[in-house]
mmCIF file of C-alpha atoms in Angstrom:
data_model
loop_
_atom_site.group_PDB
_atom_site.id
_atom_site.type_symbol
_atom_site.label_atom_id
_atom_site.label_comp_id
_atom_site.label_asym_id
_atom_site.label_seq_id
_atom_site.Cartn_x
_atom_site.Cartn_y
_atom_site.Cartn_z
ATOM 1 C CA MET P 53 -26.526 -30.300 6.034
ATOM 2 C CA LYS P 54 -26.041 -26.254 6.247
ATOM 3 C CA THR P 55 -23.999 -24.945 3.403
ATOM 4 C CA ILE P 56 -21.352 -22.886 3.673
ATOM 5 C CA SER P 57 -22.873 -19.625 2.758
ATOM 6 C CA SER P 58 -25.960 -20.732 5.095
ATOM 7 C CA ILE P 59 -22.871 -21.306 7.300
ATOM 8 C CA ILE P 60 -21.211 -17.966 6.557
ATOM 9 C CA ALA P 61 -24.040 -16.120 6.947
ATOM 10 C CA ALA P 62 -24.904 -17.518 10.693
ATOM 11 C CA THR P 63 -21.237 -16.242 11.225
ATOM 12 C CA LEU P 64 -22.363 -12.595 10.214
ATOM 13 C CA LEU P 65 -25.737 -12.656 12.343
ATOM 14 C CA SER P 66 -23.637 -13.650 14.681
ATOM 15 C CA ILE P 67 -21.904 -10.834 14.725
ATOM 16 C CA ALA P 68 -25.655 -8.788 14.165
ATOM 17 C CA ILE P 69 -25.804 -5.898 16.749
ATOM 18 C CA ALA P 70 -28.684 -4.080 18.281
ATOM 19 C CA TRP P 71 -29.050 -0.173 17.119
ATOM 20 C CA PRO P 72 -27.760 1.067 20.721
ATOM 21 C CA VAL P 73 -29.828 3.408 22.538
ATOM 22 C CA HIS P 74 -28.888 6.701 23.748
ATOM 23 C CA ALA P 75 -31.833 8.582 25.351
ATOM 24 C CA ALA P 76 -31.468 12.533 25.469
ATOM 25 C CA GLU P 77 -27.773 12.745 24.022
ATOM 26 C CA LYS P 78 -26.796 14.936 22.104
ATOM 27 C CA PRO P 79 -26.094 13.554 18.237
ATOM 28 C CA ILE P 80 -22.824 12.865 16.714
ATOM 29 C CA SER P 81 -21.892 15.035 13.579
ATOM 30 C CA ILE P 82 -19.158 14.193 10.199
ATOM 31 C CA GLN P 83 -17.543 16.973 8.547
ATOM 32 C CA ILE P 84 -15.553 15.976 5.365
ATOM 33 C CA ASN P 85 -13.980 19.271 4.729
ATOM 34 C CA GLN P 86 -15.630 21.229 6.109
ATOM 35 C CA GLN P 87 -19.400 19.742 4.857
ATOM 36 C CA GLN P 88 -21.786 18.130 7.040
ATOM 37 C CA LEU P 89 -21.996 14.343 5.999
ATOM 38 C CA ALA P 90 -25.636 13.228 4.784
ATOM 39 C CA LEU P 91 -25.690 9.715 6.451
ATOM 40 C CA LYS P 92 -29.683 9.637 5.491
ATOM 41 C CA GLY P 93 -30.967 8.455 9.137
ATOM 42 C CA GLN P 94 -28.184 6.640 9.650
ATOM 43 C CA VAL P 95 -26.606 7.426 13.544
ATOM 44 C CA PRO P 96 -22.626 7.503 14.297
ATOM 45 C CA PHE P 97 -22.239 5.945 18.066
ATOM 46 C CA ASN P 98 -19.131 5.677 20.110
ATOM 47 C CA ASP P 99 -18.205 1.724 20.207
ATOM 48 C CA ASN P 100 -15.930 2.204 23.426
ATOM 49 C CA GLY P 101 -14.050 5.419 22.597
ATOM 50 C CA THR P 102 -13.971 5.157 18.354
ATOM 51 C CA ILE P 103 -16.540 6.735 16.486
ATOM 52 C CA VAL P 104 -18.241 4.143 14.139
ATOM 53 C CA VAL P 105 -20.052 5.243 11.180
ATOM 54 C CA PRO P 106 -21.732 3.247 7.997
ATOM 55 C CA PHE P 107 -19.107 3.213 5.624
ATOM 56 C CA ARG P 108 -20.807 3.490 2.423
ATOM 57 C CA PRO P 109 -21.708 7.032 2.896
ATOM 58 C CA VAL P 110 -18.814 8.155 4.245
ATOM 59 C CA PHE P 111 -16.268 5.552 1.307
ATOM 60 C CA GLU P 112 -18.667 7.438 -1.264
ATOM 61 C CA LYS P 113 -17.042 10.931 0.006
ATOM 62 C CA LEU P 114 -14.272 10.398 -0.060
ATOM 63 C CA GLY P 115 -14.116 9.573 -3.472
ATOM 64 C CA LEU P 116 -13.520 5.556 -2.912
ATOM 65 C CA SER P 117 -14.698 2.828 -5.690
ATOM 66 C CA ILE P 118 -16.999 0.094 -3.740
ATOM 67 C CA ASP P 119 -16.970 -3.519 -3.228
ATOM 68 C CA TRP P 120 -18.779 -5.412 -0.624
ATOM 69 C CA ASN P 121 -18.346 -8.658 -0.618
ATOM 70 C CA GLN P 122 -21.517 -10.325 1.039
ATOM 71 C CA THR P 123 -21.020 -13.693 1.210
ATOM 72 C CA THR P 124 -17.369 -13.118 3.178
ATOM 73 C CA GLY P 125 -18.439 -9.440 4.968
ATOM 74 C CA THR P 126 -15.476 -7.925 3.420
ATOM 75 C CA ILE P 127 -15.249 -4.258 2.808
ATOM 76 C CA THR P 128 -13.074 -2.853 -0.388
ATOM 77 C CA GLY P 129 -12.156 0.131 -0.991
ATOM 78 C CA THR P 130 -10.355 1.905 -3.710
ATOM 79 C CA LYS P 131 -9.062 4.900 -5.857
ATOM 80 C CA GLU P 132 -5.726 5.689 -7.579
ATOM 81 C CA GLY P 133 -2.761 3.883 -5.461
ATOM 82 C CA LEU P 134 -4.893 3.218 -2.688
ATOM 83 C CA THR P 135 -7.047 0.276 -1.485
ATOM 84 C CA ILE P 136 -8.448 -0.628 1.564
ATOM 85 C CA THR P 137 -10.650 -3.636 2.556
ATOM 86 C CA LEU P 138 -12.037 -3.957 6.369
ATOM 87 C CA GLN P 139 -13.856 -7.206 7.200
ATOM 88 C CA LEU P 140 -17.195 -7.646 9.378
ATOM 89 C CA GLY P 141 -15.627 -8.962 12.668
ATOM 90 C CA SER P 142 -12.651 -8.368 12.249
ATOM 91 C CA LYS P 143 -9.731 -6.396 13.886
ATOM 92 C CA HIS P 144 -7.231 -6.198 11.140
ATOM 93 C CA ALA P 145 -7.770 -4.107 7.862
ATOM 94 C CA ARG P 146 -5.158 -4.156 4.990
ATOM 95 C CA ILE P 147 -3.651 -0.600 3.551
ATOM 96 C CA ASN P 148 -2.691 -1.595 0.075
ATOM 97 C CA GLY P 149 -2.022 -5.807 1.269
ATOM 98 C CA VAL P 150 -0.704 -3.861 4.498
ATOM 99 C CA VAL P 151 -3.052 -5.256 7.858
ATOM 100 C CA THR P 152 -3.473 -3.124 9.853
ATOM 101 C CA PRO P 153 -4.795 -3.050 13.417
ATOM 102 C CA LEU P 154 -8.746 -1.574 13.869
ATOM 103 C CA ALA P 155 -10.204 -0.366 17.474
ATOM 104 C CA VAL P 156 -12.562 -2.132 17.088
ATOM 105 C CA ALA P 157 -13.979 -4.807 14.393
ATOM 106 C CA PRO P 158 -16.633 -3.404 11.623
ATOM 107 C CA LYS P 159 -19.886 -4.225 13.121
ATOM 108 C CA LEU P 160 -23.384 -4.884 11.033
ATOM 109 C CA ILE P 161 -25.888 -3.072 12.545
ATOM 110 C CA ASN P 162 -30.073 -2.903 11.208
ATOM 111 C CA ASN P 163 -28.139 -3.632 7.619
ATOM 112 C CA SER P 164 -25.811 -1.421 7.178
ATOM 113 C CA THR P 165 -22.015 -1.888 8.557
ATOM 114 C CA TYR P 166 -20.276 0.395 10.077
ATOM 115 C CA ILE P 167 -16.266 0.494 10.471
ATOM 116 C CA PRO P 168 -14.081 2.945 12.527
ATOM 117 C CA LEU P 169 -14.127 6.268 11.581
ATOM 118 C CA ARG P 170 -10.853 7.544 12.045
ATOM 119 C CA PHE P 171 -9.097 4.398 9.959
ATOM 120 C CA VAL P 172 -10.681 5.409 7.555
ATOM 121 C CA GLY P 173 -9.764 9.123 7.572
ATOM 122 C CA GLU P 174 -6.185 8.701 8.280
ATOM 123 C CA ALA P 175 -5.965 5.199 5.508
ATOM 124 C CA THR P 176 -7.144 8.109 2.995
ATOM 125 C CA GLY P 177 -4.476 11.085 3.988
ATOM 126 C CA ASN P 178 -6.534 12.792 5.954
ATOM 127 C CA GLU P 179 -6.224 14.920 9.138
ATOM 128 C CA VAL P 180 -9.215 13.760 11.842
ATOM 129 C CA SER P 181 -9.947 15.602 14.759
ATOM 130 C CA TRP P 182 -12.691 15.250 17.621
ATOM 131 C CA ASN P 183 -13.943 17.973 19.015
ATOM 132 C CA ALA P 184 -15.969 16.531 22.115
ATOM 133 C CA LYS P 185 -18.569 19.892 23.142
ATOM 134 C CA SER P 186 -19.588 19.736 20.172
ATOM 135 C CA LYS P 187 -20.031 15.710 19.494
ATOM 136 C CA THR P 188 -18.072 17.008 16.034
ATOM 137 C CA VAL P 189 -15.723 14.801 14.180
ATOM 138 C CA ALA P 190 -14.042 16.421 11.132
ATOM 139 C CA ILE P 191 -12.044 15.266 8.758
ATOM 140 C CA THR P 192 -10.108 17.791 6.471
ATOM 141 C CA ALA P 193 -6.940 17.485 3.802
ATOM 142 C CA LYS P 194 -3.906 17.391 5.204
ATOM 143 C CA THR P 195 -2.046 21.068 4.619
ATOM 144 C CA ASN P 196 1.403 20.211 4.119
ATOM 145 C CA GLN P 197 0.757 16.345 1.816
ATOM 146 C CA ALA P 198 3.783 15.100 0.648
ATOM 147 C CA ASN P 199 4.578 14.983 -2.143
ATOM 148 C CA PRO P 200 4.959 10.625 -3.972
ATOM 149 C CA GLN P 201 7.975 12.003 -6.137
ATOM 150 C CA GLU P 202 9.944 12.824 -3.663
ATOM 151 C CA ILE P 203 9.633 9.822 -2.723
ATOM 152 C CA SER P 204 10.864 8.137 -6.830
ATOM 153 C CA SER P 205 13.829 10.741 -6.623
ATOM 154 C CA PHE P 206 14.287 9.117 -2.933
ATOM 155 C CA PHE P 207 14.608 5.664 -4.451
ATOM 156 C CA GLU P 208 17.150 7.552 -7.861
ATOM 157 C CA LYS P 209 19.546 8.350 -5.529
ATOM 158 C CA TYR P 210 19.719 5.252 -3.150
ATOM 159 C CA ILE P 211 20.464 3.022 -6.079
ATOM 160 C CA THR P 212 22.927 5.679 -7.738
ATOM 161 C CA TYR P 213 24.844 5.771 -4.483
ATOM 162 C CA THR P 214 24.708 1.764 -4.321
ATOM 163 C CA ASN P 215 25.946 0.933 -7.416
ATOM 164 C CA ASN P 216 28.730 4.116 -7.335
ATOM 165 C CA LYS P 217 29.728 2.730 -4.021
ATOM 166 C CA ASN P 218 29.075 5.847 -3.154
ATOM 167 C CA TYR P 219 29.421 5.247 1.454
ATOM 168 C CA ASP P 220 28.951 8.917 2.192
ATOM 169 C CA GLY P 221 26.212 9.579 0.188
ATOM 170 C CA PHE P 222 24.291 6.092 0.578
ATOM 171 C CA MET P 223 24.308 6.861 4.538
ATOM 172 C CA SER P 224 23.553 10.099 4.086
ATOM 173 C CA LEU P 225 20.001 8.396 3.214
ATOM 174 C CA ILE P 226 20.610 6.665 6.428
ATOM 175 C CA ASP P 227 18.361 8.448 9.478
ATOM 176 C CA SER P 228 21.095 9.349 12.296
ATOM 177 C CA LYS P 229 18.683 8.242 15.281
ATOM 178 C CA SER P 230 17.764 4.093 13.030
ATOM 179 C CA PRO P 231 19.392 1.045 13.573
ATOM 180 C CA LEU P 232 20.669 0.621 10.549
ATOM 181 C CA ALA P 233 23.067 2.985 11.333
ATOM 182 C CA VAL P 234 25.126 0.893 13.213
ATOM 183 C CA ILE P 235 26.267 -0.956 10.720
ATOM 184 C CA GLY P 236 27.844 1.570 8.276
ATOM 185 C CA PRO P 237 30.997 -0.377 8.838
ATOM 186 C CA GLN P 238 30.191 -3.685 7.109
ATOM 187 C CA ILE P 239 27.904 -2.040 4.070
ATOM 188 C CA LYS P 240 31.612 0.593 3.149
ATOM 189 C CA ILE P 241 33.784 -3.416 3.251
ATOM 190 C CA GLN P 242 30.449 -4.829 1.456
ATOM 191 C CA MET P 243 30.539 -1.631 -0.943
ATOM 192 C CA GLU P 244 34.851 -2.625 -0.900
ATOM 193 C CA GLN P 245 34.631 -6.243 -2.084
ATOM 194 C CA TYR P 246 31.935 -6.705 -4.491
ATOM 195 C CA ASN P 247 31.184 -5.280 -7.531
ATOM 196 C CA GLN P 248 27.636 -5.206 -8.526
ATOM 197 C CA THR P 249 24.300 -3.411 -9.515
ATOM 198 C CA THR P 250 20.889 -3.310 -8.666
ATOM 199 C CA ALA P 251 17.960 -2.339 -10.209
ATOM 200 C CA LEU P 252 15.165 -1.079 -8.794
ATOM 201 C CA ASP P 253 11.828 -3.512 -11.052
ATOM 202 C CA LYS P 254 8.852 -2.229 -8.775
ATOM 203 C CA LEU P 255 8.029 0.236 -6.348
ATOM 204 C CA GLU P 256 4.774 1.147 -4.136
ATOM 205 C CA ILE P 257 4.354 3.772 -2.319
ATOM 206 C CA ILE P 258 1.939 1.646 0.748
ATOM 207 C CA SER P 259 0.820 5.217 2.283
ATOM 208 C CA LEU P 260 2.335 8.773 1.961
ATOM 209 C CA GLN P 261 2.272 11.314 4.995
ATOM 210 C CA PRO P 262 3.598 14.655 5.487
ATOM 211 C CA THR P 263 6.514 13.436 7.900
ATOM 212 C CA GLU P 264 6.403 9.307 7.104
ATOM 213 C CA ALA P 265 6.081 6.490 4.178
ATOM 214 C CA THR P 266 5.918 3.465 3.414
ATOM 215 C CA VAL P 267 7.629 1.807 0.335
ATOM 216 C CA HIS P 268 7.339 -1.164 -1.316
ATOM 217 C CA THR P 269 10.275 -2.785 -3.340
ATOM 218 C CA LEU P 270 11.477 -4.820 -6.071
ATOM 219 C CA GLU P 271 15.095 -5.158 -6.357
ATOM 220 C CA THR P 272 17.107 -7.457 -8.451
ATOM 221 C CA THR P 273 20.706 -7.031 -7.258
ATOM 222 C CA THR P 274 23.067 -8.642 -10.240
ATOM 223 C CA HIS P 275 27.421 -10.141 -9.180
ATOM 224 C CA LEU P 276 29.887 -8.363 -12.197
ATOM 225 C CA ASN P 277 32.773 -9.378 -9.636
ATOM 226 C CA GLY P 278 34.371 -9.710 -7.261
ATOM 227 C CA PRO P 279 34.372 -13.009 -5.122
ATOM 228 C CA PHE P 280 31.545 -14.832 -5.124
ATOM 229 C CA THR P 281 28.358 -14.510 -4.828
ATOM 230 C CA LEU P 282 24.409 -15.237 -6.358
ATOM 231 C CA ASP P 283 22.392 -12.537 -8.390
ATOM 232 C CA ASN P 284 19.076 -12.273 -6.058
ATOM 233 C CA THR P 285 15.744 -10.701 -6.162
ATOM 234 C CA SER P 286 14.953 -9.138 -3.270
ATOM 235 C CA GLU P 287 11.407 -7.846 -1.375
ATOM 236 C CA TYR P 288 11.264 -4.696 0.810
ATOM 237 C CA ILE P 289 9.447 -2.581 2.881
ATOM 238 C CA TYR P 290 11.160 0.136 4.049
ATOM 239 C CA SER P 291 9.730 3.031 6.414
ATOM 240 C CA LEU P 292 11.042 6.952 5.395
ATOM 241 C CA THR P 293 11.008 9.743 7.473
ATOM 242 C CA ARG P 294 11.664 13.355 7.558
ATOM 243 C CA THR P 295 11.232 15.904 10.763
ATOM 244 C CA ALA P 296 8.851 18.798 8.979
ATOM 245 C CA SER P 297 11.098 21.117 9.428
ATOM 246 C CA THR P 298 13.296 19.404 6.466
ATOM 247 C CA GLU P 299 12.901 18.462 2.838
ATOM 248 C CA ASP P 300 15.280 14.985 2.716
ATOM 249 C CA TRP P 301 12.968 11.820 3.683
ATOM 250 C CA LYS P 302 15.599 9.127 5.710
ATOM 251 C CA ILE P 303 15.568 5.780 6.056
ATOM 252 C CA ASN P 304 14.615 4.912 9.715
ATOM 253 C CA ASN P 305 14.553 0.777 9.190
ATOM 254 C CA LEU P 306 13.505 -1.595 6.467
ATOM 255 C CA GLN P 307 11.966 -4.767 6.339
ATOM 256 C CA ILE P 308 13.205 -7.736 4.504
ATOM 257 C CA LYS P 309 10.784 -9.465 2.939
ATOM 258 C CA ALA P 310 11.321 -12.024 0.652
ATOM 259 C CA VAL P 311 14.423 -13.261 -0.873
ATOM 260 C CA GLN P 312 14.945 -14.863 -3.799
ATOM 261 C CA TYR P 313 18.452 -16.053 -5.747
ATOM 262 C CA ILE P 314 19.108 -16.936 -8.519
ATOM 263 C CA LEU P 315 21.466 -20.036 -9.865
ATOM 264 C CA PRO P 316 22.023 -19.244 -14.131
ATOM 265 C CA ASP P 317 22.600 -23.437 -15.754
ATOM 266 C CA LYS P 318 26.009 -21.006 -16.930
ATOM 267 C CA LEU P 319 27.065 -21.322 -13.541
ATOM 268 C CA LEU P 320 25.804 -24.248 -12.274
ATOM 269 C CA ASN P 321 27.390 -25.623 -15.381
ATOM 270 C CA ALA P 322 30.264 -24.764 -14.506
ATOM 271 C CA GLU P 323 32.922 -26.962 -14.000
ATOM 272 C CA PRO P 324 36.188 -25.417 -11.917
ATOM 273 C CA ALA P 325 39.614 -26.310 -11.886
ATOM 274 C CA VAL P 326 39.410 -28.394 -8.250
ATOM 275 C CA THR P 327 42.327 -30.168 -7.002
ATOM 276 C CA LYS P 328 41.706 -33.791 -5.643
ATOM 277 C CA ALA P 329 42.596 -33.045 -2.476
ATOM 278 C CA ASP P 330 39.955 -30.259 -1.984
ATOM 279 C CA GLU P 331 37.456 -32.347 -3.221
ATOM 280 C CA THR P 332 38.096 -34.505 -0.969
ATOM 281 C CA ASP P 333 37.433 -32.413 1.866
ATOM 282 C CA ILE P 334 34.958 -30.811 0.399
ATOM 283 C CA LEU P 335 32.771 -33.079 0.678
ATOM 284 C CA ALA P 336 34.214 -34.668 3.318
ATOM 285 C CA VAL P 337 32.691 -31.400 5.661
ATOM 286 C CA LEU P 338 29.563 -30.934 4.356
ATOM 287 C CA GLN P 339 28.998 -35.078 4.764
ATOM 288 C CA SER P 340 30.071 -34.040 8.232
ATOM 289 C CA ASN P 341 27.616 -31.141 8.614
ATOM 290 C CA LEU P 342 25.037 -33.661 7.719
ATOM 291 C CA ASP P 343 25.655 -36.177 9.725
ATOM 292 C CA TYR P 344 25.747 -34.329 12.771
ATOM 293 C CA THR P 345 22.363 -33.018 11.686
ATOM 294 C CA ASN P 346 20.987 -36.053 11.552
ATOM 295 C CA ALA P 347 22.147 -37.140 14.399
ATOM 296 C CA GLU P 348 21.661 -34.265 16.622
ATOM 297 C CA ASN P 349 24.908 -33.101 17.315
ATOM 298 C CA ILE P 350 24.694 -29.464 18.306
ATOM 299 C CA GLN P 351 28.318 -28.656 19.026
ATOM 300 C CA GLY P 352 29.845 -31.315 15.769
ATOM 301 C CA LEU P 353 27.659 -29.455 13.455
ATOM 302 C CA LEU P 354 28.500 -26.161 14.534
ATOM 303 C CA SER P 355 32.855 -27.695 14.704
ATOM 304 C CA THR P 356 31.795 -27.133 10.521
ATOM 305 C CA ILE P 357 31.040 -23.833 10.246
ATOM 306 C CA ASP P 358 33.653 -20.902 9.811
ATOM 307 C CA PRO P 359 33.712 -19.196 13.723
ATOM 308 C CA ASP P 360 34.000 -16.351 11.457
ATOM 309 C CA SER P 361 30.696 -16.818 10.027
ATOM 310 C CA PRO P 362 27.697 -13.905 10.332
ATOM 311 C CA ALA P 363 25.228 -17.616 9.833
ATOM 312 C CA LEU P 364 27.196 -19.394 13.052
ATOM 313 C CA GLU P 365 24.880 -18.090 15.414
ATOM 314 C CA GLN P 366 21.965 -17.895 13.697
ATOM 315 C CA THR P 367 22.226 -21.324 12.823
ATOM 316 C CA LYS P 368 22.993 -22.362 16.784
ATOM 317 C CA GLN P 369 19.519 -21.071 17.408
ATOM 318 C CA LEU P 370 17.887 -22.191 14.642
ATOM 319 C CA TYR P 371 18.507 -25.837 14.959
ATOM 320 C CA SER P 372 18.933 -26.129 18.710
ATOM 321 C CA GLN P 373 14.565 -25.230 18.264
ATOM 322 C CA ILE P 374 14.566 -28.342 15.541
ATOM 323 C CA PHE P 375 16.522 -31.290 17.315
ATOM 324 C CA ALA P 376 13.565 -30.111 20.574
ATOM 325 C CA ALA P 377 10.749 -29.886 18.617
ATOM 326 C CA TYR P 378 11.460 -32.962 15.320
ATOM 327 C CA ASP P 379 13.722 -36.005 14.683
ATOM 328 C CA LEU P 380 14.701 -35.662 10.791
ATOM 329 C CA LYS P 381 16.404 -37.212 8.472
ATOM 330 C CA SER P 382 18.222 -35.512 5.662
ATOM 331 C CA THR P 383 20.123 -37.089 3.059
ATOM 332 C CA LEU P 384 22.549 -35.356 0.386
ATOM 333 C CA GLU P 385 21.367 -37.057 -3.212
ATOM 334 C CA SER P 386 23.844 -34.812 -5.045
ATOM 335 C CA SER P 387 26.515 -32.056 -4.752
ATOM 336 C CA LYS P 388 28.661 -30.212 -7.618
ATOM 337 C CA ILE P 389 31.422 -28.035 -7.102
ATOM 338 C CA ILE P 390 30.357 -24.789 -9.004
ATOM 339 C CA HIS P 391 33.069 -22.407 -7.898
ATOM 340 C CA TYR P 392 36.698 -22.687 -6.657
ATOM 341 C CA THR P 393 39.766 -21.225 -5.406
ATOM 342 C CA LYS P 394 42.281 -21.866 -3.434
ATOM 343 C CA ASP P 395 40.826 -21.438 -0.053
ATOM 344 C CA THR P 396 37.121 -19.975 -0.697
ATOM 345 C CA ALA P 397 34.774 -22.655 -2.892
ATOM 346 C CA ALA P 398 30.437 -23.336 -3.826
ATOM 347 C CA VAL P 399 28.338 -25.925 -3.898
ATOM 348 C CA TYR P 400 25.596 -26.656 -5.621
ATOM 349 C CA MET P 401 23.207 -29.442 -3.473
ATOM 350 C CA VAL P 402 20.394 -30.841 -3.939
ATOM 351 C CA GLN P 403 19.540 -32.487 -0.427
ATOM 352 C CA THR P 404 16.073 -34.134 0.929
ATOM 353 C CA SER P 405 14.473 -33.519 4.983
ATOM 354 C CA ILE P 406 11.885 -36.731 6.018
ATOM 355 C CA LYS P 407 9.594 -36.177 9.372
ATOM 356 C CA LEU P 408 10.963 -39.064 11.131
ATOM 357 C CA LYS P 409 9.145 -37.776 14.480
ATOM 358 C CA GLY P 410 7.016 -34.557 15.521
ATOM 359 C CA PRO P 411 4.219 -32.479 14.595
ATOM 360 C CA ASP P 412 3.690 -30.961 10.733
ATOM 361 C CA PHE P 413 6.394 -30.818 8.638
ATOM 362 C CA GLN P 414 6.426 -30.526 5.174
ATOM 363 C CA ASP P 415 8.986 -33.362 3.729
ATOM 364 C CA ASN P 416 10.552 -31.609 1.487
ATOM 365 C CA ARG P 417 13.479 -32.114 -1.236
ATOM 366 C CA SER P 418 16.048 -28.941 -1.243
ATOM 367 C CA THR P 419 18.431 -27.043 -3.594
ATOM 368 C CA SER P 420 21.172 -25.192 -2.222
ATOM 369 C CA VAL P 421 24.477 -23.491 -2.105
ATOM 370 C CA THR P 422 26.640 -22.984 0.271
ATOM 371 C CA MET P 423 30.029 -21.384 -0.113
ATOM 372 C CA LEU P 424 33.015 -22.690 1.918
ATOM 373 C CA LYS P 425 36.350 -21.212 3.002
ATOM 374 C CA LYS P 426 39.746 -22.892 3.882
ATOM 375 C CA SER P 427 41.537 -21.830 7.079
ATOM 376 C CA LYS P 428 44.462 -19.935 8.054
ATOM 377 C CA GLU P 429 45.561 -24.211 9.177
ATOM 378 C CA GLY P 430 43.717 -25.241 5.594
ATOM 379 C CA LYS P 431 40.994 -26.542 6.681
ATOM 380 C CA TRP P 432 37.777 -26.293 4.343
ATOM 381 C CA MET P 433 34.916 -25.384 6.787
ATOM 382 C CA LEU P 434 30.820 -23.874 5.962
ATOM 383 C CA ASP P 435 30.284 -20.125 5.443
ATOM 384 C CA GLN P 436 27.275 -18.953 3.957
ATOM 385 C CA THR P 437 24.325 -20.992 2.300
ATOM 386 C CA TYR P 438 21.804 -19.773 0.043
ATOM 387 C CA PRO P 439 18.735 -21.324 -1.346
ATOM 388 C CA ILE P 440 17.668 -21.866 -4.209
ATOM 389 C CA SER P 441 14.196 -23.169 -4.092
ATOM 390 C CA VAL P 442 12.078 -26.217 -1.577
ATOM 391 C CA ASP P 443 9.764 -28.496 -3.262
ATOM 392 C CA LYS P 444 7.262 -30.669 -1.558
ATOM 393 C CA LEU P 445 7.467 -34.314 -1.412
ATOM 394 C CA THR P 446 4.411 -36.522 -1.798
ATOM 395 C CA PRO P 447 4.040 -40.102 -0.696
#
């Protein structure tokens, strides 16, 4: 029986290629900051339009510390604020943990690992140019490098405007050409309705170019007063842009990587004074929602949700897909009203979901807080759900 290491070794050998033959062709030369790169007999070559080179001399010249994992065929280059990872045979690299596609995969040639040169040059913040006549690749430091302090200052303003409810200041940080610009009215309503504070727990610059930056943040938002909502810690990826003629960064795009809602013990143990009639109606609509879910009755399910809820359309799409793929059984193990006014309520729920039929599915027990609103007609309806935790159920 083959060992794991021998299988991996065989795989690495299978992607190794013989040295390419280029008869009477002018050799490709590499210059880094106007200095010829010494390759010690190793020759760069053109792999379907992409110049590939042995990684070690390039990494060293660009100031990257090298870690080579022979077992997995993984190359890691690091220097302050930057980690680049490539793997033999894979057309996906990572820059500070973010997956980036490659034009060609790294290859093993005559016991040397060859990598795409342009990728490494640009990942390290340099300009890469190709002179076809002289067959020279030039890697040069960008003359107009962005300052990381500018990014830190930008987010200081971002947090200040957010916490001071400075709508005009906040919107001045959004690129007017960005899809985010159209949600200005919703942001204004949220600032007016909610009193909360946001703290920047972590800021990591993934990439920084003169006119583009990618930034990873971890932010904690704490509810102070106003309409009921939960505290949360959120992870974001921001895309920032600016023009060559201005120094002002703007948010062009925002990706939500994760949201963890926080339910403190004080809120979980709250005992709001709820009228008996409202308590009965609130728990009844939650049970109806669950019954319609188990019956896979999409129209019935939607009838329990406030028509004005921002989650209505998303719920319709999600459960239509679930009903088409699975036969699940959901059970409400416990529920507790933890917030109540005459027209709003929040209910803490513990629920299990078990697969009866369908593709792979992890049976689970989940906890959540569901918000409900009372309509003008006096009918309680679901508005929004905050997921708290999900635990696997084992047989």
